[in-house]
mmCIF file with all atom_site columns, C-alpha atoms in Angstrom:
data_model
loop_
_atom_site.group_PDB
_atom_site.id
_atom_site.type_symbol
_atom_site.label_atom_id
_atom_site.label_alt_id
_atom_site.label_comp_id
_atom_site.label_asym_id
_atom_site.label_entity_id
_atom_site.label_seq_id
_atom_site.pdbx_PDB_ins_code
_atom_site.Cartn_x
_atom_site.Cartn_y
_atom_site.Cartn_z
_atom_site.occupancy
_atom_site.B_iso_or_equiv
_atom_site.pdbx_formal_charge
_atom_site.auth_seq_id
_atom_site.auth_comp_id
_atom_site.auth_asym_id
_atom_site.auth_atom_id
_atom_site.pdbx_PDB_model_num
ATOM 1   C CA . UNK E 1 1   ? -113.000 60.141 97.163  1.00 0.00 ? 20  UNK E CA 1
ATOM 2   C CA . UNK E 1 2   ? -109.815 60.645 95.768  1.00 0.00 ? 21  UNK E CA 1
ATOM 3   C CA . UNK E 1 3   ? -108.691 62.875 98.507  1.00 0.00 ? 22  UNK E CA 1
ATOM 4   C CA . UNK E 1 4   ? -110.055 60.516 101.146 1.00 0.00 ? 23  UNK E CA 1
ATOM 5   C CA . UNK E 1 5   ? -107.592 58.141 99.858  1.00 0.00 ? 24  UNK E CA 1
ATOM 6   C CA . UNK E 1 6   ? -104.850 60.558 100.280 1.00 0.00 ? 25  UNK E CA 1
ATOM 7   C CA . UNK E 1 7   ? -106.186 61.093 103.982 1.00 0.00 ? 26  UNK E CA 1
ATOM 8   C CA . UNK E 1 8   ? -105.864 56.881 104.120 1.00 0.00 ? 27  UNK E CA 1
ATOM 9   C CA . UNK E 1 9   ? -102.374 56.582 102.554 1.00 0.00 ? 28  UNK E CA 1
ATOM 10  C CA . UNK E 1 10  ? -101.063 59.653 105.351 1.00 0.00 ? 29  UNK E CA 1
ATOM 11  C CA . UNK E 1 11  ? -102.899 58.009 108.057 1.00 0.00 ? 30  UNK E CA 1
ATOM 12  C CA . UNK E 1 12  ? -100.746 54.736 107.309 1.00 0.00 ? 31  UNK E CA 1
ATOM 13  C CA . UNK E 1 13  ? -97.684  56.341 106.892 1.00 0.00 ? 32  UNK E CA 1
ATOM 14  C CA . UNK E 1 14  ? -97.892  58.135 110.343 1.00 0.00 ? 33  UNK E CA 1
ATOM 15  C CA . UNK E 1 15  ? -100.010 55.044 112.310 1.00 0.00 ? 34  UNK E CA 1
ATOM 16  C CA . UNK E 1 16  ? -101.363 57.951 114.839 1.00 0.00 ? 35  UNK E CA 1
ATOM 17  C CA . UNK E 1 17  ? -98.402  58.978 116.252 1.00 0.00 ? 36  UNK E CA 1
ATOM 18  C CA . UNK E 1 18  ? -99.124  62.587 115.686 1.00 0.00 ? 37  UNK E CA 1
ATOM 19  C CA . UNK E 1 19  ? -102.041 63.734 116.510 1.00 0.00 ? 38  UNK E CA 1
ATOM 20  C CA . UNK E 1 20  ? -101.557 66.968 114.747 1.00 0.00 ? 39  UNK E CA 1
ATOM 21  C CA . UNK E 1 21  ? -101.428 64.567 111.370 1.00 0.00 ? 40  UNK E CA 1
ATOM 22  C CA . UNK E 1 22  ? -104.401 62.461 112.093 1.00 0.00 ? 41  UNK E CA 1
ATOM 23  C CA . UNK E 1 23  ? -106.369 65.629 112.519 1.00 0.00 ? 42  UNK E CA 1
ATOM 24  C CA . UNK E 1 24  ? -106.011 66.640 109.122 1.00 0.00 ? 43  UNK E CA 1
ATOM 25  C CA . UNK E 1 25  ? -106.561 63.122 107.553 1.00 0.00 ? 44  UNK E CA 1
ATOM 26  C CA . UNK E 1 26  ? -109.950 63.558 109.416 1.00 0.00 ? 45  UNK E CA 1
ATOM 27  C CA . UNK E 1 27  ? -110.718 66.517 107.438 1.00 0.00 ? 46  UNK E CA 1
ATOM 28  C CA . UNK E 1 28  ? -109.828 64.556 104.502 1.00 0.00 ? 47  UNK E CA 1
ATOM 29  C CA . UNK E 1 29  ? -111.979 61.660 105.657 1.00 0.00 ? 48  UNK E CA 1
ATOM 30  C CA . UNK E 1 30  ? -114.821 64.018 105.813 1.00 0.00 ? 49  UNK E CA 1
ATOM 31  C CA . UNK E 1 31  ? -114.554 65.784 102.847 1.00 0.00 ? 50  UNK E CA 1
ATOM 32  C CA . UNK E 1 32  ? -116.651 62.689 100.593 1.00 0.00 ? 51  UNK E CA 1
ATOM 33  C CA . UNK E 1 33  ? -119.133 63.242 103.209 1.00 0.00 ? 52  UNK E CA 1
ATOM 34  C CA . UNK E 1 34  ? -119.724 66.274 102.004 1.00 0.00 ? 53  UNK E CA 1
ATOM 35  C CA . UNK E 1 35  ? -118.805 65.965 98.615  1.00 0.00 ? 54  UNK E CA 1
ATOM 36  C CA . UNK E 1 36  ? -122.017 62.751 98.974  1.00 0.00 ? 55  UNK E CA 1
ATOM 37  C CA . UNK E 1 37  ? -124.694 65.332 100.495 1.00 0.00 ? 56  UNK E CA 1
ATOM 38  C CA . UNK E 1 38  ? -124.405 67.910 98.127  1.00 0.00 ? 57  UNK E CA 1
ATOM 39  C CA . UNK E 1 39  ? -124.709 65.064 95.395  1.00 0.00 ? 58  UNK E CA 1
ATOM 40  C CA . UNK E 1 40  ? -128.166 64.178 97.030  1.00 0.00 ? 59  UNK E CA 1
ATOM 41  C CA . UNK E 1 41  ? -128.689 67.758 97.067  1.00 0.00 ? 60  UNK E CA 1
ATOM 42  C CA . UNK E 1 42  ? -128.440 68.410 93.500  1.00 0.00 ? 61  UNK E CA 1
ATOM 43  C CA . UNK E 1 43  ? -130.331 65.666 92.453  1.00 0.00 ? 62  UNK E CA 1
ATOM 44  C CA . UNK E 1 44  ? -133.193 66.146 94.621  1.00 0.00 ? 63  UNK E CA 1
ATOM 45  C CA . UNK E 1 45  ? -133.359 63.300 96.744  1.00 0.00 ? 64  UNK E CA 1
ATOM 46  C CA . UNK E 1 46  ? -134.930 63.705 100.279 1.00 0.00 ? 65  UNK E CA 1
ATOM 47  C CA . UNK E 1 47  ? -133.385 60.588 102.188 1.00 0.00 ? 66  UNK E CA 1
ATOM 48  C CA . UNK E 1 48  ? -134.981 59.756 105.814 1.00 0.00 ? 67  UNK E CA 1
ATOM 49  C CA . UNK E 1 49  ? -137.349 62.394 105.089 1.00 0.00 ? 68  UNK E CA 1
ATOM 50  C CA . UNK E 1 50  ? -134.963 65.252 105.164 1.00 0.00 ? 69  UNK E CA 1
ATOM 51  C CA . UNK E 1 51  ? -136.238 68.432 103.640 1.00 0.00 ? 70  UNK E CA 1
ATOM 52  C CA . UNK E 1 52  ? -134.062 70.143 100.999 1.00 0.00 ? 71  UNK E CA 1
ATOM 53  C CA . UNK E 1 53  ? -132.782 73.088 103.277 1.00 0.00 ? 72  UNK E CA 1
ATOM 54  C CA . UNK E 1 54  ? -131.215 70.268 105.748 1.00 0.00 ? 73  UNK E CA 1
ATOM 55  C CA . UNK E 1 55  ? -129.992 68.331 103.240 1.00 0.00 ? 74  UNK E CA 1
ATOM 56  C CA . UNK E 1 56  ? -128.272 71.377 101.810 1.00 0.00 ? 75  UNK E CA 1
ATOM 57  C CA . UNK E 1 57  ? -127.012 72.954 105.453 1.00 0.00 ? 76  UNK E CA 1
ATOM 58  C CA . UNK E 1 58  ? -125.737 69.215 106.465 1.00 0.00 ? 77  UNK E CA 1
ATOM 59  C CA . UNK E 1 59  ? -123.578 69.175 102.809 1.00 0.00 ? 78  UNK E CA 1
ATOM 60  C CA . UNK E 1 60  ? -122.329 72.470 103.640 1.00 0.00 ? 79  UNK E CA 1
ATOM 61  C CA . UNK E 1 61  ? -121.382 71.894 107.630 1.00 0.00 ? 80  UNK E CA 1
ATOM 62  C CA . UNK E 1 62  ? -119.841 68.700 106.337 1.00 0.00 ? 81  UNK E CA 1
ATOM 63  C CA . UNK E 1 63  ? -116.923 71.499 103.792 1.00 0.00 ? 82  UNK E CA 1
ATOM 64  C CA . UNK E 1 64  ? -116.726 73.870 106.530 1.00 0.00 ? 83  UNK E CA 1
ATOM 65  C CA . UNK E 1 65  ? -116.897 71.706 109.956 1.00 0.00 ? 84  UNK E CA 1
ATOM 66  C CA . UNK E 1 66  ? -115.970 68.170 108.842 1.00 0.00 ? 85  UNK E CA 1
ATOM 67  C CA . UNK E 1 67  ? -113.739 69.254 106.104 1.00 0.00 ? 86  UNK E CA 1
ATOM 68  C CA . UNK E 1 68  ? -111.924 72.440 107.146 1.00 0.00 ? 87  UNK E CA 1
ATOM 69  C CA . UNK E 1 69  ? -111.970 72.614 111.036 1.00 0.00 ? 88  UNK E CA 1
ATOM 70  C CA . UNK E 1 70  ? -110.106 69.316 111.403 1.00 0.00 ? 89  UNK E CA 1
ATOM 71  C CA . UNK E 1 71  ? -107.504 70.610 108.583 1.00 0.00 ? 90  UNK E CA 1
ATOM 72  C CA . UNK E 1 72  ? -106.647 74.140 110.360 1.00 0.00 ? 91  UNK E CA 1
ATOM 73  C CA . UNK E 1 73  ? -106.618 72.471 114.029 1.00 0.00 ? 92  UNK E CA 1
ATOM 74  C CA . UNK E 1 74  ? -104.468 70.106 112.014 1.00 0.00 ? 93  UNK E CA 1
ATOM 75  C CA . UNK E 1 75  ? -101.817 72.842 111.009 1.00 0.00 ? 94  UNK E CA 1
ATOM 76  C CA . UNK E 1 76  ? -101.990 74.500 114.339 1.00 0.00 ? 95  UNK E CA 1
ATOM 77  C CA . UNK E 1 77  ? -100.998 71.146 115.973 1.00 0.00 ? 96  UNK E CA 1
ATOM 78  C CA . UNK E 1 78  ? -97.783  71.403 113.480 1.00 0.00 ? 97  UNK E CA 1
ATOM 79  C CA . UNK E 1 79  ? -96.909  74.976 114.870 1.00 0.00 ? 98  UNK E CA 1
ATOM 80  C CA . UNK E 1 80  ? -97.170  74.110 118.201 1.00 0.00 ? 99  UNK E CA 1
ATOM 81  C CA . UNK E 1 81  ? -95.480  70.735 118.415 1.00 0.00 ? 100 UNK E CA 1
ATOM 82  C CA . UNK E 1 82  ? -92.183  72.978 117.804 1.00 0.00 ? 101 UNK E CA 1
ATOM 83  C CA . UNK E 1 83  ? -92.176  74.683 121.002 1.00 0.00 ? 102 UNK E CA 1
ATOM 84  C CA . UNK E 1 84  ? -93.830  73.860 124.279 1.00 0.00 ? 103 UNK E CA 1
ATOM 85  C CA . UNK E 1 85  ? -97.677  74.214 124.783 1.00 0.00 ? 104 UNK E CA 1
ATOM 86  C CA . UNK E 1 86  ? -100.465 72.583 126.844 1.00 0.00 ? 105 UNK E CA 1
ATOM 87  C CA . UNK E 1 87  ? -100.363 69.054 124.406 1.00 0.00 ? 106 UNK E CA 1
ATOM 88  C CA . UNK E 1 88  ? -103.281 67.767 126.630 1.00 0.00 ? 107 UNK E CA 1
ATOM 89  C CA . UNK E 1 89  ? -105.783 70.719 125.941 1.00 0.00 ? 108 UNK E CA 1
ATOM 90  C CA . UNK E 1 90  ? -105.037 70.333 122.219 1.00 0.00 ? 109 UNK E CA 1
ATOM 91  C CA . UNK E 1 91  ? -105.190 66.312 122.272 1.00 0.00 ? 110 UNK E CA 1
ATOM 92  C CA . UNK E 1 92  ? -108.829 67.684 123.227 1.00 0.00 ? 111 UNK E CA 1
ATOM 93  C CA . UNK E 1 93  ? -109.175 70.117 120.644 1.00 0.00 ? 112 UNK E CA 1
ATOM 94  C CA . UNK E 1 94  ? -108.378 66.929 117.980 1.00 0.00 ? 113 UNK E CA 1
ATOM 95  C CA . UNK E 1 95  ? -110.582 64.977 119.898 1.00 0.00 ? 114 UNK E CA 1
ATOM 96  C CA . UNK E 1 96  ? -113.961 67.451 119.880 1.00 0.00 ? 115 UNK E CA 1
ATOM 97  C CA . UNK E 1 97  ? -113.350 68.223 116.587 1.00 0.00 ? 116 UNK E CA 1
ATOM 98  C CA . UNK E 1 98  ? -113.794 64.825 114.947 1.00 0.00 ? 117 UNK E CA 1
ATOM 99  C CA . UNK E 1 99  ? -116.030 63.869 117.486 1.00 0.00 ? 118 UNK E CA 1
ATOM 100 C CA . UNK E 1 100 ? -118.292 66.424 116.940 1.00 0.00 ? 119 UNK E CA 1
ATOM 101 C CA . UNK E 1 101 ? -119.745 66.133 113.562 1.00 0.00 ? 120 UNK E CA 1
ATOM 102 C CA . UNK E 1 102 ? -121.234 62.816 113.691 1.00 0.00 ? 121 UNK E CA 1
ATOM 103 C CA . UNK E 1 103 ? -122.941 63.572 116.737 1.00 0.00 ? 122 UNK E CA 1
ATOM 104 C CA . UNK E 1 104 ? -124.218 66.380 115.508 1.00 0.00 ? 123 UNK E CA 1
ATOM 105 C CA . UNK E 1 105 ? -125.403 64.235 112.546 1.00 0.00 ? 124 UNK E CA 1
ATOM 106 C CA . UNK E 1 106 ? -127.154 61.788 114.972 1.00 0.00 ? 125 UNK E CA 1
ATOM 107 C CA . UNK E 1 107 ? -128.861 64.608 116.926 1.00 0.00 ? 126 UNK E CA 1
ATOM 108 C CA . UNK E 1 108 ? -130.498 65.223 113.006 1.00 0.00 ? 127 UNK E CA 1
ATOM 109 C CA . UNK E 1 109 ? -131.621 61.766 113.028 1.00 0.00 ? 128 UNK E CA 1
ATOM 110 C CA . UNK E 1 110 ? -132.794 60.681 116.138 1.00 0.00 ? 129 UNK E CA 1
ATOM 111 C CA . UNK E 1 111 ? -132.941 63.578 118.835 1.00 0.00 ? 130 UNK E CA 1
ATOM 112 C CA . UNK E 1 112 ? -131.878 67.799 118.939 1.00 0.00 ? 131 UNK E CA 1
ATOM 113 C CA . UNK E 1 113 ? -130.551 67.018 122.311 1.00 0.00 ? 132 UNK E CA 1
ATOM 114 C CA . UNK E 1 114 ? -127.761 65.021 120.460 1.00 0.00 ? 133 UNK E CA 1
ATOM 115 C CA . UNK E 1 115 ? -127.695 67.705 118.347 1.00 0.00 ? 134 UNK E CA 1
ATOM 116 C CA . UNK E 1 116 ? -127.135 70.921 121.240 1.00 0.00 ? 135 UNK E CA 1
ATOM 117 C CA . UNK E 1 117 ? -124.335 67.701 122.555 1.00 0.00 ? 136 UNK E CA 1
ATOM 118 C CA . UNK E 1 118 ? -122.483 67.959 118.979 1.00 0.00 ? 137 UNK E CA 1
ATOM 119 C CA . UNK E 1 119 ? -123.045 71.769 119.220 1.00 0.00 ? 138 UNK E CA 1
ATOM 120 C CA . UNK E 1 120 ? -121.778 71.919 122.732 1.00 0.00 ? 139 UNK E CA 1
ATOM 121 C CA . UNK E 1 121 ? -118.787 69.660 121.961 1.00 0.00 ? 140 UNK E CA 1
ATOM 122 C CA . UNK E 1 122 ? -117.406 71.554 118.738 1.00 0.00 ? 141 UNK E CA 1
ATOM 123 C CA . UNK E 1 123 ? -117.985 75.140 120.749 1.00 0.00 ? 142 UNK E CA 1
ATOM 124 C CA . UNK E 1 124 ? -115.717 73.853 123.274 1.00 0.00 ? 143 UNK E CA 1
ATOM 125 C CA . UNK E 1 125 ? -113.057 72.536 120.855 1.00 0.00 ? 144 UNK E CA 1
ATOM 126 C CA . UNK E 1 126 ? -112.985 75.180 119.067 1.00 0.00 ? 145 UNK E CA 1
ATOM 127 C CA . UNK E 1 127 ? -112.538 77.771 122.008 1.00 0.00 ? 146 UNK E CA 1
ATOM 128 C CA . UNK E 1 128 ? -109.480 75.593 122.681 1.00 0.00 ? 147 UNK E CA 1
ATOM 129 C CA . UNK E 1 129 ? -108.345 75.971 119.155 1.00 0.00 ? 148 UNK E CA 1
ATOM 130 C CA . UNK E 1 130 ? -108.479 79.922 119.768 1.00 0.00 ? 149 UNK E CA 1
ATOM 131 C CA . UNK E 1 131 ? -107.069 79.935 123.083 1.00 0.00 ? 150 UNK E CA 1
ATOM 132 C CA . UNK E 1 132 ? -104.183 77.819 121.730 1.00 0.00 ? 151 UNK E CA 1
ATOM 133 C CA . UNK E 1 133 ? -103.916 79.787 118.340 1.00 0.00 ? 152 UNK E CA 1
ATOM 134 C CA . UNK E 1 134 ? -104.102 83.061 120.091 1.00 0.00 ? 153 UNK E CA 1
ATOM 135 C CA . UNK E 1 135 ? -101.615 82.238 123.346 1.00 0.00 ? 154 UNK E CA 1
ATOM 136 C CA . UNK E 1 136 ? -98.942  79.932 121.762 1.00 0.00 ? 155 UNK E CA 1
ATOM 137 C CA . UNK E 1 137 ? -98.688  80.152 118.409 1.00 0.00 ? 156 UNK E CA 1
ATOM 138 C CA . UNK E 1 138 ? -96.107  82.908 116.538 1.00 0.00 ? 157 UNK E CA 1
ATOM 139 C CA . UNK E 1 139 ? -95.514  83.686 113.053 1.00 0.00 ? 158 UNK E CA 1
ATOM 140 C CA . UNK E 1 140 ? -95.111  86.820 111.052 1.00 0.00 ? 159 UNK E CA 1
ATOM 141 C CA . UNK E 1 141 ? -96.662  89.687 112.366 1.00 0.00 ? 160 UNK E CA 1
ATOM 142 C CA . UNK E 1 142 ? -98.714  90.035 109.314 1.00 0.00 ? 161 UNK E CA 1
ATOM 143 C CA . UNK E 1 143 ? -100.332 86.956 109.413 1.00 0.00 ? 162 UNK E CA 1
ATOM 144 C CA . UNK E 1 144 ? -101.617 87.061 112.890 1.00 0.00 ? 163 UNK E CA 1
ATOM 145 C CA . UNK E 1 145 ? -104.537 89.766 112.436 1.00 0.00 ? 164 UNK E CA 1
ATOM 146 C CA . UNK E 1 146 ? -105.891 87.154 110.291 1.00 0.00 ? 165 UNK E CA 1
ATOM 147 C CA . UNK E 1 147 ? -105.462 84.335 112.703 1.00 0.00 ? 166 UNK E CA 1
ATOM 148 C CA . UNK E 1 148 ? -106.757 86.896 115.475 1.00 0.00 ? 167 UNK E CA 1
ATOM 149 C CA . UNK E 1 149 ? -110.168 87.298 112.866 1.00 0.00 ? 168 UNK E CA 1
ATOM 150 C CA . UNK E 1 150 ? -110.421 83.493 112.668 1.00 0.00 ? 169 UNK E CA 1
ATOM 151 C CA . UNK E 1 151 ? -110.171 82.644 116.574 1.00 0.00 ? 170 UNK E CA 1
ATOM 152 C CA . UNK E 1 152 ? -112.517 85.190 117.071 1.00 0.00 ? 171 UNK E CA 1
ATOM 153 C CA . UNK E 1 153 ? -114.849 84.331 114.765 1.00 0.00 ? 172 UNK E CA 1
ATOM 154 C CA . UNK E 1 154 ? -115.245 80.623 115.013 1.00 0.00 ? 173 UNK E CA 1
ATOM 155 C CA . UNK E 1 155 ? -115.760 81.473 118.939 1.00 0.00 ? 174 UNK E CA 1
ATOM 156 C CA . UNK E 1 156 ? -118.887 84.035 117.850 1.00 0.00 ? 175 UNK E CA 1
ATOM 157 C CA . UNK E 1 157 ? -119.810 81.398 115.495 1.00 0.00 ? 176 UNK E CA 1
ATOM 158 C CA . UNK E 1 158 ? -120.210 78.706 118.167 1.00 0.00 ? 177 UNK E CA 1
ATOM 159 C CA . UNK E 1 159 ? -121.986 80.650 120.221 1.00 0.00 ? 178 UNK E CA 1
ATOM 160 C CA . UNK E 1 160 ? -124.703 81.104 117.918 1.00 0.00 ? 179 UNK E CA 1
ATOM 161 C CA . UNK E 1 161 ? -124.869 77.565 116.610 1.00 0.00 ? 180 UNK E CA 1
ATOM 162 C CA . UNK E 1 162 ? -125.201 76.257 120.512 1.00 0.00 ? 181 UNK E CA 1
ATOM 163 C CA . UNK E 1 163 ? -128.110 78.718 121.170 1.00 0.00 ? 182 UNK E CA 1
ATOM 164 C CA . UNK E 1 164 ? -129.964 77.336 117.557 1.00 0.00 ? 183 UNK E CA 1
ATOM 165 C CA . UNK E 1 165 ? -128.739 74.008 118.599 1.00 0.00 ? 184 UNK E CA 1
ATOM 166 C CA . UNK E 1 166 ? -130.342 74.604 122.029 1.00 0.00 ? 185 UNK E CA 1
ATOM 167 C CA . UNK E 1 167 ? -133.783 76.353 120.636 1.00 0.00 ? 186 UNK E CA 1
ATOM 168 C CA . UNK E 1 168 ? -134.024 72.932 118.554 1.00 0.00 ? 187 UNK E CA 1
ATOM 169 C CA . UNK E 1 169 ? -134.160 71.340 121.587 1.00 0.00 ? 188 UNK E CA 1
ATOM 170 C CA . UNK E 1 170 ? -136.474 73.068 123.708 1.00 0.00 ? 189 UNK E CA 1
ATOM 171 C CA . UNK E 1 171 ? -138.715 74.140 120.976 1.00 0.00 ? 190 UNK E CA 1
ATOM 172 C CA . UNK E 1 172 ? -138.311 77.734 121.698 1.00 0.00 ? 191 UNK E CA 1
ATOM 173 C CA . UNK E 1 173 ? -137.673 80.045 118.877 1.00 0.00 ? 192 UNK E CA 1
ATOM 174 C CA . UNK E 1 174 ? -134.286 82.013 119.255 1.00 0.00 ? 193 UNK E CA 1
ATOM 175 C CA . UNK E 1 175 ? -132.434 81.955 115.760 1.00 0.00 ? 194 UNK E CA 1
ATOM 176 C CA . UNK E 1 176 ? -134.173 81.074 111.950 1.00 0.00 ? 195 UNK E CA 1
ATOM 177 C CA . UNK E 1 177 ? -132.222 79.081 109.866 1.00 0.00 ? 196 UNK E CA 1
ATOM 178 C CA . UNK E 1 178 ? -131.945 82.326 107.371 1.00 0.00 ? 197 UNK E CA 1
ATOM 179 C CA . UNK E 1 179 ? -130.881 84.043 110.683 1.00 0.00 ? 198 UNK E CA 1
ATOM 180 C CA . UNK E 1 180 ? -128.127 81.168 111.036 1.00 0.00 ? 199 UNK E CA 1
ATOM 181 C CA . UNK E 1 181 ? -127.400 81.649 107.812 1.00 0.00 ? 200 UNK E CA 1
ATOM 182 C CA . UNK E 1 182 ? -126.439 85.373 108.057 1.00 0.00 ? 201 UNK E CA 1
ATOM 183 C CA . UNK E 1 183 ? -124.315 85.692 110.724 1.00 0.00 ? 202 UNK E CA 1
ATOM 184 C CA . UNK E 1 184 ? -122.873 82.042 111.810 1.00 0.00 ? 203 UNK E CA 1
ATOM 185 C CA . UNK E 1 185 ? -122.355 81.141 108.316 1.00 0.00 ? 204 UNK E CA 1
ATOM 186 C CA . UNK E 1 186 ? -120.874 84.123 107.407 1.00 0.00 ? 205 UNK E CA 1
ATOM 187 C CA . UNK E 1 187 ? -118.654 83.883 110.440 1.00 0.00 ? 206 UNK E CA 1
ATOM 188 C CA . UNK E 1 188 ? -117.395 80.489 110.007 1.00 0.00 ? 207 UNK E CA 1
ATOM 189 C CA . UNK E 1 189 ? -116.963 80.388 106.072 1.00 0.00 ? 208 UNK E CA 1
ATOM 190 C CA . UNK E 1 190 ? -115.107 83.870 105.853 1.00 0.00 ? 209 UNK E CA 1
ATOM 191 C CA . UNK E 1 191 ? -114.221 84.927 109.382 1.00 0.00 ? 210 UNK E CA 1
ATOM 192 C CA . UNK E 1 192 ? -112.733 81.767 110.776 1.00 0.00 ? 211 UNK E CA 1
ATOM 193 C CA . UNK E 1 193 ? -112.376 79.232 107.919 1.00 0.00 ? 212 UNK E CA 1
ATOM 194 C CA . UNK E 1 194 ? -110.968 81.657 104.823 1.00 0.00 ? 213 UNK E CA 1
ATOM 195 C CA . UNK E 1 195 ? -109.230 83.770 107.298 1.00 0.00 ? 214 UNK E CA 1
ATOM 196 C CA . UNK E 1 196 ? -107.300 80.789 108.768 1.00 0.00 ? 215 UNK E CA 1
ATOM 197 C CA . UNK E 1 197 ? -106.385 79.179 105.600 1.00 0.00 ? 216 UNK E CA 1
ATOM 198 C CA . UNK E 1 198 ? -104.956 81.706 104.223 1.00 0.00 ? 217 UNK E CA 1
ATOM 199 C CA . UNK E 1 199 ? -102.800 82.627 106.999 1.00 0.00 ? 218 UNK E CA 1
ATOM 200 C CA . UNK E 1 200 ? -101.925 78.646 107.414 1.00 0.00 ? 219 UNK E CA 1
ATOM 201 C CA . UNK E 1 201 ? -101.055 78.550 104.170 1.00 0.00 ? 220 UNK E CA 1
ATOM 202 C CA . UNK E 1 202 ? -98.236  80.949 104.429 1.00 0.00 ? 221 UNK E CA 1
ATOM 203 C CA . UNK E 1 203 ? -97.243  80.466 107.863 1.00 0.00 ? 222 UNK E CA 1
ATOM 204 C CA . UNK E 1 204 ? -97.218  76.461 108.115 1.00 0.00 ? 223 UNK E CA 1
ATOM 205 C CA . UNK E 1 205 ? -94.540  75.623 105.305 1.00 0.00 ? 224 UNK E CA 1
ATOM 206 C CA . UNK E 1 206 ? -92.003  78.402 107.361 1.00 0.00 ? 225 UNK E CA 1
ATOM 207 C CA . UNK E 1 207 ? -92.510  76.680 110.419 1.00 0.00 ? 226 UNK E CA 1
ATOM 208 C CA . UNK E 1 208 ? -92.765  73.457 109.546 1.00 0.00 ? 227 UNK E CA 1
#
């Protein structure tokens, strides 16, 4: 909550003029979201009807989608407003990112077509993310195998979650949720989210 507040104190001091910024006060939006799921987690509530294995992916997607994603488009957007780059395609990236997460939380509650939309929408921002990442952005040499590890992964990653996404929606069985687990999880918690915060971390306060 606390950070969320932080989020809501940057997001006044900036008033959306970068949209670099307001990406990362999304993440920190987000992050009470998922701090509030794993809460109901832990105490073994079962709101809407939810079994415990949804309840416990939707508090984890909410630290690594909601929370993260937003936060490393976020410090790409910094990098990249210092030279020139395709703003447009990364207004999108901003825009799919956010966007993405509570449609992906309505396609849980009322359809898993919603759900293959939120899917569809995140895989598609964060192929931009890569394409910017990998085709504009510079920094010391030895950060970029790690940003190289990250692009690549959250674009295998997406992949994956739009054909569970989709098998949700057509009722045909492609991926398990221990399947998911394994390789998309994997993917996006230490391929493209730990790899990319690390190398943020050190290349961001150079550049910035």
């Amino acid at each position: 909550i606390l950070v969320a507040f932080y989020g809501l104190a940057r997001l006044s001091s900036h008033r959306f003029k970068h949209v670099e910024e307001l990406s990362i006060d999304a993440g920190l939006f987000y992050l009470p979201v998922a701090g509030t799921w794993l809460v109901i987690y832990r105490l073994g509530v079962q709101p809407f009807g939810y079994g415990e294995a949804i309840i416990l992916l939707t508090a984890v997607h909410f630290h690594f989608a909601g929370f993260a994603t937003p936060i490393i488009a976020g410090m790409t957007g910094r990098v990249l407003a210092t030279r020139e780059y395709p703003r447009k395609m990364f207004v999108c990236v901003v825009i799919a990112v956010i966007a993405a997460m509570p449609v992906v939380a309505a396609g849980i509650t009322f359809s898993p077509w919603l759900g293959f939309v939120g899917a569809l929408l995140l895989a598609v921002g964060l192929v931009l993310l890569a394409v910017l990442t990998l085709g504009w952005v510079t920094g010391p040499a030895k950060w970029k195998p790690l940003l190289l590890i990250g692009a690549l992964s959250s674009c295998a990653a997406m992949v994956l979650a739009c054909l569970y996404a989709y098998s949700l929606a057509t009722h045909t069985l492609i991926l398990t949720i221990p399947k998911m687990a394994m390789t998309h999880g994997l993917l996006n918690a230490f391929g493209f989210v730990t790899c990319s915060l690390i190398a943020w971390s050190q290349i961001a306060p150079a550049e910035v």
